[in-house]
Short mmCIF file of C-alpha atoms in Angstrom, two decimals:
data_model
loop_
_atom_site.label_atom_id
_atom_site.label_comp_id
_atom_site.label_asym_id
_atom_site.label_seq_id
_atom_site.Cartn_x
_atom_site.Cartn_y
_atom_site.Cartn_z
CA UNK A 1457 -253.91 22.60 61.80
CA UNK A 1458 -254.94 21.30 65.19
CA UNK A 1459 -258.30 20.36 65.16
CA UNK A 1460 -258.28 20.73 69.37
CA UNK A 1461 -258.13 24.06 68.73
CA UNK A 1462 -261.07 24.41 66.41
CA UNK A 1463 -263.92 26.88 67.85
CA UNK A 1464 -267.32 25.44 69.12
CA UNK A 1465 -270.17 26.65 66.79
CA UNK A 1466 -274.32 26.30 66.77
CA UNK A 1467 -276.62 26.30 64.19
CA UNK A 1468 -280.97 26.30 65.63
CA UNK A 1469 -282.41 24.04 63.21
CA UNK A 1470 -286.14 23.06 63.44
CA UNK A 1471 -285.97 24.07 67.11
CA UNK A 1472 -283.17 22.14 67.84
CA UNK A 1473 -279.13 23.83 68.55
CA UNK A 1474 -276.75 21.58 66.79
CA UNK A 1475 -273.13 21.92 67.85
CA UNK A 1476 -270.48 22.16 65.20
CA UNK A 1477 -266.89 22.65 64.61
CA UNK A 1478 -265.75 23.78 61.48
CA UNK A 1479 -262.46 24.45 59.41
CA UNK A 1480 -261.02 25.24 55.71
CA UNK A 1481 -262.20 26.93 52.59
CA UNK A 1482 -264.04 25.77 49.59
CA UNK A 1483 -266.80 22.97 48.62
CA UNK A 1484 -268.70 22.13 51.26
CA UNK A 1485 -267.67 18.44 52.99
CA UNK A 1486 -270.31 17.17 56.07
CA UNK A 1487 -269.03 14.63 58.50
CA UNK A 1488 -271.87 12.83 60.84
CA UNK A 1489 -270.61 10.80 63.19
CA UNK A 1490 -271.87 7.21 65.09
CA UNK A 1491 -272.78 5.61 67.64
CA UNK A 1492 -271.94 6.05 70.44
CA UNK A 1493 -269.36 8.79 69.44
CA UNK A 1494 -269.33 12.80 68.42
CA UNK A 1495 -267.46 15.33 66.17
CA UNK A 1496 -264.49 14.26 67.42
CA UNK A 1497 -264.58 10.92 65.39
CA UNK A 1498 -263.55 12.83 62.19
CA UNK A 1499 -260.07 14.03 64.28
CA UNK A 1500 -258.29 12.59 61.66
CA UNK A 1501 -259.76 13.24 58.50
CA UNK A 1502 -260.63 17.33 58.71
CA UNK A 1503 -257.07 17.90 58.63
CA UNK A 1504 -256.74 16.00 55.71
CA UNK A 1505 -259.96 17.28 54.15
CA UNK A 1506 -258.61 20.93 54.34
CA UNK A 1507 -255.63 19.97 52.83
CA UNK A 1508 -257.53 18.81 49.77
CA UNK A 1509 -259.66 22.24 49.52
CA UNK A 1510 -262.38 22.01 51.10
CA UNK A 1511 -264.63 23.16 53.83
CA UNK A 1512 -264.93 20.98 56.72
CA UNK A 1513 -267.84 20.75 59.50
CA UNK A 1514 -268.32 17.89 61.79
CA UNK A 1515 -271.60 18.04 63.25
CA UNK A 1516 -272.39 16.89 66.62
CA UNK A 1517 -276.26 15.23 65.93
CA UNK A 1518 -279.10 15.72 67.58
CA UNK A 1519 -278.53 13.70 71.22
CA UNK A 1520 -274.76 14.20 71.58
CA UNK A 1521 -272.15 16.06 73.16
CA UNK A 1522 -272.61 19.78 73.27
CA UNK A 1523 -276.01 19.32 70.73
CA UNK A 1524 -279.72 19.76 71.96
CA UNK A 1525 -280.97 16.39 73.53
CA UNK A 1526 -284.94 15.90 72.59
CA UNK A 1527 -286.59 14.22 75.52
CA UNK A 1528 -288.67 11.75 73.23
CA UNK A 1529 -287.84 9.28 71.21
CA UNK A 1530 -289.93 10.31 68.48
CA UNK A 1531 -287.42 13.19 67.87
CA UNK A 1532 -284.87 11.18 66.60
CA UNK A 1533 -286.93 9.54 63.67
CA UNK A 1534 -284.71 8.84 60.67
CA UNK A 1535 -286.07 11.58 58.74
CA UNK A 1536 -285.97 13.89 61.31
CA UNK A 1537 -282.13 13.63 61.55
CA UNK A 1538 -281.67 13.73 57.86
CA UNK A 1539 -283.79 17.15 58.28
CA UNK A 1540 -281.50 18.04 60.79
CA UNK A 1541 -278.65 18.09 57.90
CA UNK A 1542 -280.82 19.40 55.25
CA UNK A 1543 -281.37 22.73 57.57
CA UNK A 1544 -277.54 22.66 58.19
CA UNK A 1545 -276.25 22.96 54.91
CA UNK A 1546 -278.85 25.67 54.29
CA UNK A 1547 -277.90 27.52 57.65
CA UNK A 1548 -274.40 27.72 56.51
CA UNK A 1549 -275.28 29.46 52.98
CA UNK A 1550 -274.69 26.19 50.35
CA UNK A 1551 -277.24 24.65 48.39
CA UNK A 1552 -275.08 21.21 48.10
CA UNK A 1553 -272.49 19.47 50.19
CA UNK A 1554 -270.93 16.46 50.18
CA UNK A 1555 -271.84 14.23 52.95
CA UNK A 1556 -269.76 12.00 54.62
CA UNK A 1557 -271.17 9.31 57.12
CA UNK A 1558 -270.14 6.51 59.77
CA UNK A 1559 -272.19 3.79 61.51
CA UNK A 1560 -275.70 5.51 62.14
CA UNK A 1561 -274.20 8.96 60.73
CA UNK A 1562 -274.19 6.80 57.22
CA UNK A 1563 -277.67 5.96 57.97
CA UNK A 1564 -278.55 9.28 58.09
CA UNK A 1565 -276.64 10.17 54.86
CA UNK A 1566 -278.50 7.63 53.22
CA UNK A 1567 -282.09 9.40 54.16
CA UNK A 1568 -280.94 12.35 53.49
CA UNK A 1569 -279.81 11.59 50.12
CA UNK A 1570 -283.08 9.66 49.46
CA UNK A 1571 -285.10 12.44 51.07
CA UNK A 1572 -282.96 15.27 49.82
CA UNK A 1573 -281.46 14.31 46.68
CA UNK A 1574 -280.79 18.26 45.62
CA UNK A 1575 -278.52 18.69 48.99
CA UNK A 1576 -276.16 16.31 47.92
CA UNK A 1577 -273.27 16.31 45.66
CA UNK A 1578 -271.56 13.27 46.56
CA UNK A 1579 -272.09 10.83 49.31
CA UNK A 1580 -269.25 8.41 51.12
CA UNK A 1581 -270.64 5.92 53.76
CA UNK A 1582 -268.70 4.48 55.92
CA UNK A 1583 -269.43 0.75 57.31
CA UNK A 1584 -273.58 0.78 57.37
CA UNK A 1585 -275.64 -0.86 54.41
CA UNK A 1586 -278.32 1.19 52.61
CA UNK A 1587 -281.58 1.13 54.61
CA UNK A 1588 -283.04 -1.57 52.32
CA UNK A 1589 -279.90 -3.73 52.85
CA UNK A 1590 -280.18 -3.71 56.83
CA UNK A 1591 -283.94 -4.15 56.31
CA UNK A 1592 -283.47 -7.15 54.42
CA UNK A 1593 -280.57 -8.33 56.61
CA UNK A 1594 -282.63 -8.49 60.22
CA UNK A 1595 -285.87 -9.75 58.80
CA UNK A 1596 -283.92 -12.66 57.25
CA UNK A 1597 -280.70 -13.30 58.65
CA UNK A 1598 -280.62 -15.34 61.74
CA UNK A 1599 -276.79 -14.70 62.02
CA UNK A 1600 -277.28 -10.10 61.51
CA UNK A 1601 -279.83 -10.45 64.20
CA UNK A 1602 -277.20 -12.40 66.36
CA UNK A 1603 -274.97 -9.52 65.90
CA UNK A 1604 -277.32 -6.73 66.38
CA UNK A 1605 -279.06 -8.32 69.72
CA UNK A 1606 -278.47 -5.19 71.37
CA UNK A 1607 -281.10 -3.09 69.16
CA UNK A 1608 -283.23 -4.82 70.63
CA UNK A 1609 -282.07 -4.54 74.02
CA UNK A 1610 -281.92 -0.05 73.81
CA UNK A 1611 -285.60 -0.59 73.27
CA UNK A 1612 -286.01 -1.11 76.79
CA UNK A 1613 -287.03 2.12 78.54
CA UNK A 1614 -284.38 3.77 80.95
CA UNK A 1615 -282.01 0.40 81.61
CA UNK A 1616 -279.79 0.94 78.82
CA UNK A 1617 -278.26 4.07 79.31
CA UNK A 1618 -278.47 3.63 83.13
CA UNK A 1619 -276.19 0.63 82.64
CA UNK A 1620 -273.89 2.74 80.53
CA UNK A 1621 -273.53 5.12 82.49
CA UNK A 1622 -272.63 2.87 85.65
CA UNK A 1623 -270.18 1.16 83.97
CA UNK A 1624 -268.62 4.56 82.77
CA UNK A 1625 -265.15 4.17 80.70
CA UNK A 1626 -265.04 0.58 80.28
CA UNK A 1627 -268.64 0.85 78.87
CA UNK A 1628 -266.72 2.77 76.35
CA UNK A 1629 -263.46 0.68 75.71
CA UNK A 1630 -265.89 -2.33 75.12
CA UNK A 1631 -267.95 -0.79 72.58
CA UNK A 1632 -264.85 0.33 70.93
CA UNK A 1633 -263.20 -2.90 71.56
CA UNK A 1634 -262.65 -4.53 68.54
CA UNK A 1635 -260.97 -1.79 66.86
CA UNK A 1636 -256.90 -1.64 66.71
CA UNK A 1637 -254.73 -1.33 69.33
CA UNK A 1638 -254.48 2.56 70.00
CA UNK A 1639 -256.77 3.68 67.51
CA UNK A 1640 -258.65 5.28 70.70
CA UNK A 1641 -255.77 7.23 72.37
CA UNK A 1642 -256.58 7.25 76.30
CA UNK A 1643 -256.85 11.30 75.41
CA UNK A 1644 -259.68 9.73 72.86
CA UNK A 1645 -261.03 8.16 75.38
CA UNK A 1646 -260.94 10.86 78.28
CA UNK A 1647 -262.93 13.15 75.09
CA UNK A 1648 -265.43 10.48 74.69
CA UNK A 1649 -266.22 10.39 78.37
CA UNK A 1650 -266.32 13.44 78.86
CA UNK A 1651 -269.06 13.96 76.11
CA UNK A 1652 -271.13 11.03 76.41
CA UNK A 1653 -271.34 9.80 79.77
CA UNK A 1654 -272.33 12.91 82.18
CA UNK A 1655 -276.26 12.78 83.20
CA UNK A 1656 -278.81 11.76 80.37
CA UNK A 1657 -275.56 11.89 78.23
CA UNK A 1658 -276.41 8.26 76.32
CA UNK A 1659 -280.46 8.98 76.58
CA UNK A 1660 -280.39 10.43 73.03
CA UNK A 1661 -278.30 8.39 71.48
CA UNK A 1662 -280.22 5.36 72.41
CA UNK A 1663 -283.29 6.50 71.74
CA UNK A 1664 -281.98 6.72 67.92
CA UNK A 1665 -282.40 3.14 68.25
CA UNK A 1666 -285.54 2.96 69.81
CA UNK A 1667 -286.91 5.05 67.18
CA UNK A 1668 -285.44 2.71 64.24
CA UNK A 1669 -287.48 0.11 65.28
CA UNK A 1670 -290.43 2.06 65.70
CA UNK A 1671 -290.82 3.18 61.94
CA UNK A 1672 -294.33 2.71 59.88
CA UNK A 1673 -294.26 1.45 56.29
CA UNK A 1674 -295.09 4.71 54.74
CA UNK A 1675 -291.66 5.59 55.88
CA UNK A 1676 -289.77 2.70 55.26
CA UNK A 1677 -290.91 3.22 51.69
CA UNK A 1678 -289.92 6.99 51.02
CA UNK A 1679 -286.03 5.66 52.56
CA UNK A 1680 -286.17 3.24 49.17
CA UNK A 1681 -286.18 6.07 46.68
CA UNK A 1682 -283.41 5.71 44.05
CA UNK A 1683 -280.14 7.91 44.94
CA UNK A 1684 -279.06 10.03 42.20
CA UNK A 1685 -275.47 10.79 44.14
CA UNK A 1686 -272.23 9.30 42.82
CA UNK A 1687 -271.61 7.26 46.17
CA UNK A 1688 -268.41 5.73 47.75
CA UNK A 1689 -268.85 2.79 50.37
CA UNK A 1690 -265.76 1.92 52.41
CA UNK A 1691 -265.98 -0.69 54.18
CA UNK A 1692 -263.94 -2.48 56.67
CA UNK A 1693 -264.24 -6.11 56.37
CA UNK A 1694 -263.43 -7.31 60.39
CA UNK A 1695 -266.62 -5.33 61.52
CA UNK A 1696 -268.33 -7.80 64.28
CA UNK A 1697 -271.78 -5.70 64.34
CA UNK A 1698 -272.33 -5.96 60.40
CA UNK A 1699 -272.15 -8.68 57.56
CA UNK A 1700 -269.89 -7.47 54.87
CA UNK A 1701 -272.69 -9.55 52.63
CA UNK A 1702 -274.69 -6.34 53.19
CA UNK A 1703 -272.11 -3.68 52.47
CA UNK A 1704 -272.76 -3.65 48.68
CA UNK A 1705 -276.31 -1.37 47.81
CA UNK A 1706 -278.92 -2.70 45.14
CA UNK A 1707 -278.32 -1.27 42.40
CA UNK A 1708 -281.95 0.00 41.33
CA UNK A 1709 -281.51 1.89 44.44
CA UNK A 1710 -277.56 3.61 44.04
CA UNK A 1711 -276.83 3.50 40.49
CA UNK A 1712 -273.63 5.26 40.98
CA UNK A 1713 -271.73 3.42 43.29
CA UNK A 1714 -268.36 2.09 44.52
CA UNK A 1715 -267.17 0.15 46.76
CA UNK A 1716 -263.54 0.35 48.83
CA UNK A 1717 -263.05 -2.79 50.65
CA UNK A 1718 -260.29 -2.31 53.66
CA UNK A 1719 -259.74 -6.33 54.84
CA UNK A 1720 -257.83 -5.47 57.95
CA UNK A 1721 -260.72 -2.86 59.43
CA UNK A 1722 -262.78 -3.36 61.88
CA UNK A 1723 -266.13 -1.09 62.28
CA UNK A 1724 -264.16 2.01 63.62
CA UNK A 1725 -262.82 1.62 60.54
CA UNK A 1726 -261.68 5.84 60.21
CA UNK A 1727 -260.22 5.19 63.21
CA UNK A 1728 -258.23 2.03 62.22
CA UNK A 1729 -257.06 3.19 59.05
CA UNK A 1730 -256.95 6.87 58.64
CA UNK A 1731 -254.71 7.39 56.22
CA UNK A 1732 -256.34 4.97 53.76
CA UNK A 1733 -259.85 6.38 54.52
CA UNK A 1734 -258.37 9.87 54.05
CA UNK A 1735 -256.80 9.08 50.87
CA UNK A 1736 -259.72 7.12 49.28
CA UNK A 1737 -262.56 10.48 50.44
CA UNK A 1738 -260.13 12.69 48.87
CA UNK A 1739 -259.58 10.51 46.08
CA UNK A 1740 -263.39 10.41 45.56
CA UNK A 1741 -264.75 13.72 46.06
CA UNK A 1742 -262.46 15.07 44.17
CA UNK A 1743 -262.91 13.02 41.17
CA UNK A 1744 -263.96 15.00 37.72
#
């Protein structure tokens, strides 16, 4: 299959049009992408998922790409985005998926299957700790703050995205930058552009962050429920935005899980290492 070829399709959940593509037959397999990226992240593992027998949709979240783009910040709440899921699986006729995530697209699989246990069958995260791991790691790490400076920086009104924008591609090659050499194809890139960086293309995706650090206790709280989910973390261990100390959830709060160490990956770490991403999801969710 070619996944360039795959049709652009919308779903209206809770008022907002999500953009999806979709291929394949069978159990239901979710793929939410990152920051600062869109369906097109998961170019290399739908094929593979279809393969394997399943049903494939990679979602383009609220903010991005050919997806609604809320004008507040308060629309892109955690739970809001895990919502946003929720109402997707529903809208396309399944009670369960599996849910696949990467960078802030695992942060939203990890609300949702917190917040929506009964959606999920099996959850994979892909290089973000569990919420109460990242918590943990910027209240008391001197060195994860270092590293994630620029959260603090998006919550700046208007500057961030402006300066994105001016600086156009190479805004994008630096971000990527610490991924492999040609793991974003300069056709990757020319998608990518295209996508993100037209007019008040990055204002939703930065406002993700301005809403992370804009969260009440009450919510912080509900994100620490217990996850019932069998749950694979891969993680690739040369990620410069994320301590592999915090890859590994608490227990009490994922009783089910595994963890896939790749020690040659950066943070893009699909990107870097298809194949062995492709083989360990498939490996996983279909497991007896």
């Amino acid at each position: 299959m070619r996944v360039e070829e795959l049709e652009d399709r919308f779903v209206v959940v809770d008022g907002v049009r999500l953009h999806y593509v979709e291929a394949g037959e069978g159990p239901l397999v979710v793929l939410l992408h990152g920051f600062p990226e869109f369906w097109w992240s998961w170019r290399r593992q739908i094929p593979a998922l279809v393969a394997a027998g399943f049903r494939v949709v990679a979602v383009d979240q609220r903010g991005y790409a050919l997806s609604d783009r809320p004008r507040s910040w308060r629309d892109y709440r955690v739970e809001r985005l895990a919502a946003d899921v929720d109402g997707l699986i529903a809208a396309l006729g399944e009670e369960r998926a599996h849910v696949v995530g990467h960078d802030w697209g695992a942060a939203v699989a990890w609300t949702l299957a917190s917040l929506h246990p009964e959606r999920v069958e099996r959850l994979a995260i892909l290089n973000v700790p569990h919420p109460e791991r990242m918590e943990r790691a910027l209240r008391t790490s001197a060195r994860q703050l270092r590293r994630s400076w620029y959260m603090l920086f998006f919550q700046l009104p208007w500057l961030p995205e402006r300066l994105l924008r001016a600086g156009g591609r190479r805004s994008l090659e630096k971000i990527y930058g610490d991924a492999r050499p040609g793991a974003f194809t300069e056709a990757d890139l020319d998608r990518y552009e295209q996508a993100l960086l037209g007019p008040g293309g990055m204002k939703g995706p930065i406002d993700w962050y301005r809403a992370a650090l804009r969260r009440n206790p009450a919510t912080l709280a509900r994100l620490h429920r217990p996850i019932p989910a069998p749950t694979l973390v891969i993680w690739g261990r040369q990620d410069r935005h994320l301590g592999a100390e915090w890859a590994e959830p608490a227990a009490a709060l994922v009783p089910d899980a595994r963890m896939a160490w790749l020690p040659d990956a950066s943070h893009w770490v699909q990107h870097d290492e298809p194949e062995a991403v492709n083989r360990l999801l498939v490996d996983f969710l279909t497991a007896a």
